Amino acid sequence: MKIVVFDFETTGLNPQNDYPIELALLITDFKDTHKEYSSKIKLPRGVKLPPFITNLTGLTEEDLQQKGKDLEEVKQDILSLIDIEKDLFVAHNANFDLGFLYHHFGIAPKRFVCTRTIEFLTNPHENCSLKNTYARYYGEKEQTHRALDDVKMTLEVLKSHFEHHGEYAMVFFVNKIVQTPERNLVFVPENATVLDFTKKFALKEEKQ
């Protein structure tokens, strides 16, 4: 099984209104890393990079303009590396990354796993950010908020999930995403099952 771990850095949180500025892919079968891909992405003309994104990632508009690729060029790079029918796509908070993959590149993988969803379902009382999830398994590590670094952290988290839950149990998490009270889903893939934890249920009283 070929696993594609991927991550976007973006201008904001909404895949329909914001833009990708960096993408990284790491293709593996767990035994070996077959391919690493990372590219900065040029912004469309007239789109500005918010200062807080520069503060978070260290990326500047000059970086993107001078070293970035056009969206179509990045799309062709992606398609040369992946098989959307067979590969398992993995991201932390996958609805976010899958949203940018779909809205800006028209790519919709058939199978995905969200490591944030796995962590939420198996450690429901813990903070499920990538930084905190990684720390639970490997200890503290500074998060750079650069795409390739985040991809490598996500892969290590995925490996720990496989070790803790087993391959057969991991099948349950394929194409599952959680809706939580503190974070709305910005995109729902067509093939996804949403586990809604925003609703509260009460047992009906039995009639006497």
PDB file of C-alpha atoms in Angstrom:
ATOM      1  CA  MET A   1       0.000   0.000   0.000  1.00  0.00           C
ATOM      2  CA  LYS A   2       1.345   3.407  -1.001  1.00  0.00           C
ATOM      3  CA  ILE A   3       0.772   6.161   1.571  1.00  0.00           C
ATOM      4  CA  VAL A   4       0.810   9.832   0.600  1.00  0.00           C
ATOM      5  CA  VAL A   5       1.289  12.100   3.616  1.00  0.00           C
ATOM      6  CA  PHE A   6       0.668  15.717   2.642  1.00  0.00           C
ATOM      7  CA  ASP A   7       0.325  19.197   4.079  1.00  0.00           C
ATOM      8  CA  PHE A   8      -0.499  22.685   2.844  1.00  0.00           C
ATOM      9  CA  GLU A   9       0.546  26.039   4.205  1.00  0.00           C
ATOM     10  CA  THR A  10      -2.026  28.636   3.148  1.00  0.00           C
ATOM     11  CA  THR A  11      -3.097  32.278   3.380  1.00  0.00           C
ATOM     12  CA  GLY A  12      -5.988  31.339   5.670  1.00  0.00           C
ATOM     13  CA  LEU A  13      -8.394  28.631   6.804  1.00  0.00           C
ATOM     14  CA  ASN A  14     -11.052  28.664   4.064  1.00  0.00           C
ATOM     15  CA  PRO A  15     -10.193  26.535   1.006  1.00  0.00           C
ATOM     16  CA  GLN A  16     -12.689  28.404  -1.164  1.00  0.00           C
ATOM     17  CA  ASN A  17     -11.497  31.926  -0.354  1.00  0.00           C
ATOM     18  CA  ASP A  18      -7.861  31.450   0.670  1.00  0.00           C
ATOM     19  CA  TYR A  19      -4.850  30.206  -1.293  1.00  0.00           C
ATOM     20  CA  PRO A  20      -2.138  27.565  -0.893  1.00  0.00           C
ATOM     21  CA  ILE A  21       1.387  28.927  -0.514  1.00  0.00           C
ATOM     22  CA  GLU A  22       3.357  25.716   0.093  1.00  0.00           C
ATOM     23  CA  LEU A  23       2.754  21.997  -0.417  1.00  0.00           C
ATOM     24  CA  ALA A  24       4.715  18.967   0.711  1.00  0.00           C
ATOM     25  CA  LEU A  25       4.151  15.297  -0.085  1.00  0.00           C
ATOM     26  CA  LEU A  26       5.927  12.312   1.361  1.00  0.00           C
ATOM     27  CA  ILE A  27       5.248   8.999  -0.351  1.00  0.00           C
ATOM     28  CA  THR A  28       6.031   5.870   1.637  1.00  0.00           C
ATOM     29  CA  ASP A  29       5.097   2.267   2.357  1.00  0.00           C
ATOM     30  CA  PHE A  30       6.391   2.670   5.960  1.00  0.00           C
ATOM     31  CA  LYS A  31       9.495   0.625   5.142  1.00  0.00           C
ATOM     32  CA  ASP A  32      10.947   3.145   2.727  1.00  0.00           C
ATOM     33  CA  THR A  33      10.367   6.724   1.678  1.00  0.00           C
ATOM     34  CA  HIS A  34       9.892   6.560  -2.068  1.00  0.00           C
ATOM     35  CA  LYS A  35       9.587  10.264  -2.767  1.00  0.00           C
ATOM     36  CA  GLU A  36       9.660  13.637  -1.039  1.00  0.00           C
ATOM     37  CA  TYR A  37       8.161  16.633  -2.777  1.00  0.00           C
ATOM     38  CA  SER A  38       8.013  20.206  -1.562  1.00  0.00           C
ATOM     39  CA  SER A  39       7.208  23.394  -3.401  1.00  0.00           C
ATOM     40  CA  LYS A  40       6.328  26.971  -2.640  1.00  0.00           C
ATOM     41  CA  ILE A  41       3.314  28.203  -4.619  1.00  0.00           C
ATOM     42  CA  LYS A  42       2.894  31.603  -6.242  1.00  0.00           C
ATOM     43  CA  LEU A  43      -0.072  33.694  -5.181  1.00  0.00           C
ATOM     44  CA  PRO A  44      -2.512  34.926  -7.835  1.00  0.00           C
ATOM     45  CA  ARG A  45      -1.981  38.502  -8.940  1.00  0.00           C
ATOM     46  CA  GLY A  46      -3.382  40.953  -6.410  1.00  0.00           C
ATOM     47  CA  VAL A  47      -3.526  38.476  -3.513  1.00  0.00           C
ATOM     48  CA  LYS A  48      -1.525  39.545  -0.495  1.00  0.00           C
ATOM     49  CA  LEU A  49       0.103  37.325   2.110  1.00  0.00           C
ATOM     50  CA  PRO A  50      -1.257  38.203   5.559  1.00  0.00           C
ATOM     51  CA  PRO A  51       1.475  39.316   7.987  1.00  0.00           C
ATOM     52  CA  PHE A  52       0.460  36.717  10.575  1.00  0.00           C
ATOM     53  CA  ILE A  53       1.128  33.958   8.022  1.00  0.00           C
ATOM     54  CA  THR A  54       4.621  35.340   7.449  1.00  0.00           C
ATOM     55  CA  ASN A  55       5.122  35.421  11.225  1.00  0.00           C
ATOM     56  CA  LEU A  56       3.867  31.836  11.526  1.00  0.00           C
ATOM     57  CA  THR A  57       5.742  30.257   8.619  1.00  0.00           C
ATOM     58  CA  GLY A  58       8.589  32.630   7.831  1.00  0.00           C
ATOM     59  CA  LEU A  59       7.424  32.741   4.203  1.00  0.00           C
ATOM     60  CA  THR A  60       7.206  36.109   2.445  1.00  0.00           C
ATOM     61  CA  GLU A  61       5.548  37.308  -0.751  1.00  0.00           C
ATOM     62  CA  GLU A  62       9.030  37.687  -2.238  1.00  0.00           C
ATOM     63  CA  ASP A  63       9.791  34.018  -1.435  1.00  0.00           C
ATOM     64  CA  LEU A  64       6.621  32.892  -3.176  1.00  0.00           C
ATOM     65  CA  GLN A  65       7.090  35.099  -6.220  1.00  0.00           C
ATOM     66  CA  GLN A  66      10.773  34.229  -6.760  1.00  0.00           C
ATOM     67  CA  LYS A  67      10.841  30.559  -5.710  1.00  0.00           C
ATOM     68  CA  GLY A  68       7.229  29.444  -6.078  1.00  0.00           C
ATOM     69  CA  LYS A  69       5.557  27.518  -8.884  1.00  0.00           C
ATOM     70  CA  ASP A  70       2.258  28.296 -10.579  1.00  0.00           C
ATOM     71  CA  LEU A  71      -0.778  26.284  -9.445  1.00  0.00           C
ATOM     72  CA  GLU A  72      -0.996  24.373 -12.728  1.00  0.00           C
ATOM     73  CA  GLU A  73       2.670  23.380 -12.563  1.00  0.00           C
ATOM     74  CA  VAL A  74       2.227  22.122  -8.996  1.00  0.00           C
ATOM     75  CA  LYS A  75      -0.898  20.225 -10.062  1.00  0.00           C
ATOM     76  CA  GLN A  76       1.029  18.400 -12.761  1.00  0.00           C
ATOM     77  CA  ASP A  77       3.776  17.588 -10.250  1.00  0.00           C
ATOM     78  CA  ILE A  78       1.181  16.100  -7.892  1.00  0.00           C
ATOM     79  CA  LEU A  79      -0.506  14.033 -10.587  1.00  0.00           C
ATOM     80  CA  SER A  80       2.837  12.607 -11.688  1.00  0.00           C
ATOM     81  CA  LEU A  81       3.420  11.238  -8.178  1.00  0.00           C
ATOM     82  CA  ILE A  82       0.045   9.946  -7.007  1.00  0.00           C
ATOM     83  CA  ASP A  83      -2.782   7.574  -7.861  1.00  0.00           C
ATOM     84  CA  ILE A  84      -6.039   9.039  -6.527  1.00  0.00           C
ATOM     85  CA  GLU A  85      -7.813   5.692  -6.925  1.00  0.00           C
ATOM     86  CA  LYS A  86      -5.347   3.511  -5.015  1.00  0.00           C
ATOM     87  CA  ASP A  87      -3.155   5.617  -2.728  1.00  0.00           C
ATOM     88  CA  LEU A  88      -4.062   6.313   0.895  1.00  0.00           C
ATOM     89  CA  PHE A  89      -3.805  10.047   1.595  1.00  0.00           C
ATOM     90  CA  VAL A  90      -2.935  11.125   5.120  1.00  0.00           C
ATOM     91  CA  ALA A  91      -3.062  14.553   6.760  1.00  0.00           C
ATOM     92  CA  HIS A  92      -3.514  16.006  10.223  1.00  0.00           C
ATOM     93  CA  ASN A  93      -6.905  17.767  10.124  1.00  0.00           C
ATOM     94  CA  ALA A  94      -7.489  16.267   6.703  1.00  0.00           C
ATOM     95  CA  ASN A  95     -10.654  18.195   5.872  1.00  0.00           C
ATOM     96  CA  PHE A  96      -8.492  21.333   5.663  1.00  0.00           C
ATOM     97  CA  ASP A  97      -5.794  19.901   3.395  1.00  0.00           C
ATOM     98  CA  LEU A  98      -8.230  17.912   1.246  1.00  0.00           C
ATOM     99  CA  GLY A  99     -10.236  21.111   0.806  1.00  0.00           C
ATOM    100  CA  PHE A 100      -7.277  22.978  -0.656  1.00  0.00           C
ATOM    101  CA  LEU A 101      -6.355  19.951  -2.785  1.00  0.00           C
ATOM    102  CA  TYR A 102      -9.875  19.882  -4.225  1.00  0.00           C
ATOM    103  CA  HIS A 103     -10.681  23.571  -4.642  1.00  0.00           C
ATOM    104  CA  HIS A 104      -7.339  24.669  -6.091  1.00  0.00           C
ATOM    105  CA  PHE A 105      -6.156  21.556  -7.933  1.00  0.00           C
ATOM    106  CA  GLY A 106      -9.368  19.629  -8.649  1.00  0.00           C
ATOM    107  CA  ILE A 107      -7.929  16.500  -7.022  1.00  0.00           C
ATOM    108  CA  ALA A 108     -10.171  14.296  -4.861  1.00  0.00           C
ATOM    109  CA  PRO A 109      -8.522  11.125  -3.498  1.00  0.00           C
ATOM    110  CA  LYS A 110     -10.774   8.118  -2.974  1.00  0.00           C
ATOM    111  CA  ARG A 111      -9.230   7.140   0.364  1.00  0.00           C
ATOM    112  CA  PHE A 112      -7.851   9.237   3.175  1.00  0.00           C
ATOM    113  CA  VAL A 113      -6.984   9.081   6.861  1.00  0.00           C
ATOM    114  CA  CYS A 114      -7.060  12.024   9.253  1.00  0.00           C
ATOM    115  CA  THR A 115      -4.568  11.632  12.104  1.00  0.00           C
ATOM    116  CA  ARG A 116      -6.374  14.335  14.086  1.00  0.00           C
ATOM    117  CA  THR A 117      -9.576  12.276  13.857  1.00  0.00           C
ATOM    118  CA  ILE A 118      -7.760   9.176  15.095  1.00  0.00           C
ATOM    119  CA  GLU A 119      -6.283  11.106  17.995  1.00  0.00           C
ATOM    120  CA  PHE A 120      -9.617  12.690  18.919  1.00  0.00           C
ATOM    121  CA  LEU A 121     -11.396   9.337  18.935  1.00  0.00           C
ATOM    122  CA  THR A 122      -8.702   7.488  20.895  1.00  0.00           C
ATOM    123  CA  ASN A 123      -7.600  10.304  23.240  1.00  0.00           C
ATOM    124  CA  PRO A 124     -10.780  12.399  23.498  1.00  0.00           C
ATOM    125  CA  HIS A 125      -9.707  14.411  26.542  1.00  0.00           C
ATOM    126  CA  GLU A 126      -6.396  15.537  25.055  1.00  0.00           C
ATOM    127  CA  ASN A 127      -5.434  18.448  22.812  1.00  0.00           C
ATOM    128  CA  CYS A 128      -5.291  17.031  19.276  1.00  0.00           C
ATOM    129  CA  SER A 129      -3.141  19.633  17.537  1.00  0.00           C
ATOM    130  CA  LEU A 130      -0.233  18.219  15.556  1.00  0.00           C
ATOM    131  CA  LYS A 131       2.307  19.625  18.008  1.00  0.00           C
ATOM    132  CA  ASN A 132       0.566  18.169  21.067  1.00  0.00           C
ATOM    133  CA  THR A 133      -0.223  14.848  19.400  1.00  0.00           C
ATOM    134  CA  TYR A 134       3.407  14.421  18.343  1.00  0.00           C
ATOM    135  CA  ALA A 135       4.576  15.300  21.862  1.00  0.00           C
ATOM    136  CA  ARG A 136       2.462  12.534  23.434  1.00  0.00           C
ATOM    137  CA  TYR A 137       4.332   9.900  21.439  1.00  0.00           C
ATOM    138  CA  TYR A 138       7.803  11.344  20.975  1.00  0.00           C
ATOM    139  CA  GLY A 139       8.271  14.277  23.341  1.00  0.00           C
ATOM    140  CA  GLU A 140       8.245  18.010  22.727  1.00  0.00           C
ATOM    141  CA  LYS A 141       9.294  19.320  19.330  1.00  0.00           C
ATOM    142  CA  GLU A 142       9.131  22.825  17.928  1.00  0.00           C
ATOM    143  CA  GLN A 143       6.656  23.078  15.056  1.00  0.00           C
ATOM    144  CA  THR A 144       7.926  25.230  12.208  1.00  0.00           C
ATOM    145  CA  HIS A 145       4.616  25.382  10.314  1.00  0.00           C
ATOM    146  CA  ARG A 146       6.466  24.553   7.122  1.00  0.00           C
ATOM    147  CA  ALA A 147       4.829  21.946   4.944  1.00  0.00           C
ATOM    148  CA  LEU A 148       7.607  19.344   4.759  1.00  0.00           C
ATOM    149  CA  ASP A 149       8.345  19.538   8.484  1.00  0.00           C
ATOM    150  CA  ASP A 150       4.649  19.089   9.280  1.00  0.00           C
ATOM    151  CA  VAL A 151       4.444  16.143   6.881  1.00  0.00           C
ATOM    152  CA  LYS A 152       7.323  14.412   8.641  1.00  0.00           C
ATOM    153  CA  MET A 153       5.678  14.955  12.034  1.00  0.00           C
ATOM    154  CA  THR A 154       2.375  13.624  10.688  1.00  0.00           C
ATOM    155  CA  LEU A 155       4.058  10.489   9.348  1.00  0.00           C
ATOM    156  CA  GLU A 156       5.583   9.770  12.744  1.00  0.00           C
ATOM    157  CA  VAL A 157       2.171  10.228  14.381  1.00  0.00           C
ATOM    158  CA  LEU A 158       0.642   7.844  11.836  1.00  0.00           C
ATOM    159  CA  LYS A 159       3.291   5.239  12.603  1.00  0.00           C
ATOM    160  CA  SER A 160       2.460   5.477  16.300  1.00  0.00           C
ATOM    161  CA  HIS A 161      -1.224   5.057  15.542  1.00  0.00           C
ATOM    162  CA  PHE A 162      -0.490   1.891  13.575  1.00  0.00           C
ATOM    163  CA  GLU A 163       1.670   0.574  16.418  1.00  0.00           C
ATOM    164  CA  HIS A 164      -0.922   1.334  19.087  1.00  0.00           C
ATOM    165  CA  HIS A 165      -4.096   0.261  17.276  1.00  0.00           C
ATOM    166  CA  GLY A 166      -2.934  -2.307  14.718  1.00  0.00           C
ATOM    167  CA  GLU A 167      -3.431  -2.413  10.962  1.00  0.00           C
ATOM    168  CA  TYR A 168      -6.877  -4.000  11.077  1.00  0.00           C
ATOM    169  CA  ALA A 169      -8.246  -1.465  13.556  1.00  0.00           C
ATOM    170  CA  MET A 170      -6.841   1.377  11.435  1.00  0.00           C
ATOM    171  CA  VAL A 171      -9.177   0.372   8.614  1.00  0.00           C
ATOM    172  CA  PHE A 172     -12.036   1.841  10.683  1.00  0.00           C
ATOM    173  CA  PHE A 173     -10.560   5.334  10.382  1.00  0.00           C
ATOM    174  CA  VAL A 174     -10.401   5.398   6.577  1.00  0.00           C
ATOM    175  CA  ASN A 175     -12.566   8.244   5.196  1.00  0.00           C
ATOM    176  CA  LYS A 176     -13.697   9.308   8.683  1.00  0.00           C
ATOM    177  CA  ILE A 177     -13.559  12.892   9.955  1.00  0.00           C
ATOM    178  CA  VAL A 178     -14.836  14.337  13.209  1.00  0.00           C
ATOM    179  CA  GLN A 179     -16.915  17.456  13.681  1.00  0.00           C
ATOM    180  CA  THR A 180     -16.064  18.963  17.055  1.00  0.00           C
ATOM    181  CA  PRO A 181     -17.611  21.929  18.879  1.00  0.00           C
ATOM    182  CA  GLU A 182     -14.443  24.021  18.809  1.00  0.00           C
ATOM    183  CA  ARG A 183     -13.626  23.566  15.119  1.00  0.00           C
ATOM    184  CA  ASN A 184     -15.968  23.637  12.133  1.00  0.00           C
ATOM    185  CA  LEU A 185     -15.238  21.504   9.104  1.00  0.00           C
ATOM    186  CA  VAL A 186     -14.053  23.732   6.274  1.00  0.00           C
ATOM    187  CA  PHE A 187     -14.565  20.996   3.675  1.00  0.00           C
ATOM    188  CA  VAL A 188     -16.288  17.628   3.603  1.00  0.00           C
ATOM    189  CA  PRO A 189     -15.017  15.196   0.955  1.00  0.00           C
ATOM    190  CA  GLU A 190     -17.737  13.470  -1.038  1.00  0.00           C
ATOM    191  CA  ASN A 191     -16.632  10.049   0.211  1.00  0.00           C
ATOM    192  CA  ALA A 192     -16.265  11.055   3.873  1.00  0.00           C
ATOM    193  CA  THR A 193     -18.244   9.860   6.879  1.00  0.00           C
ATOM    194  CA  VAL A 194     -18.614  12.707   9.375  1.00  0.00           C
ATOM    195  CA  LEU A 195     -18.692  11.727  13.043  1.00  0.00           C
ATOM    196  CA  ASP A 196     -20.564  14.619  14.648  1.00  0.00           C
ATOM    197  CA  PHE A 197     -19.564  15.320  18.239  1.00  0.00           C
ATOM    198  CA  THR A 198     -21.352  18.662  18.396  1.00  0.00           C
ATOM    199  CA  LYS A 199     -24.703  17.075  19.244  1.00  0.00           C
ATOM    200  CA  LYS A 200     -25.760  15.886  22.642  1.00  0.00           C
ATOM    201  CA  PHE A 201     -27.994  12.859  22.948  1.00  0.00           C
ATOM    202  CA  ALA A 202     -30.318  11.890  25.768  1.00  0.00           C
ATOM    203  CA  LEU A 203     -31.884   8.494  26.266  1.00  0.00           C
ATOM    204  CA  LYS A 204     -35.624   8.417  25.913  1.00  0.00           C
ATOM    205  CA  GLU A 205     -37.511   7.475  29.039  1.00  0.00           C
ATOM    206  CA  GLU A 206     -39.153   4.120  28.719  1.00  0.00           C
ATOM    207  CA  LYS A 207     -42.927   4.122  28.868  1.00  0.00           C
ATOM    208  CA  GLN A 208     -44.325   2.329  31.884  1.00  0.00           C
TER     209      GLN A 208
END
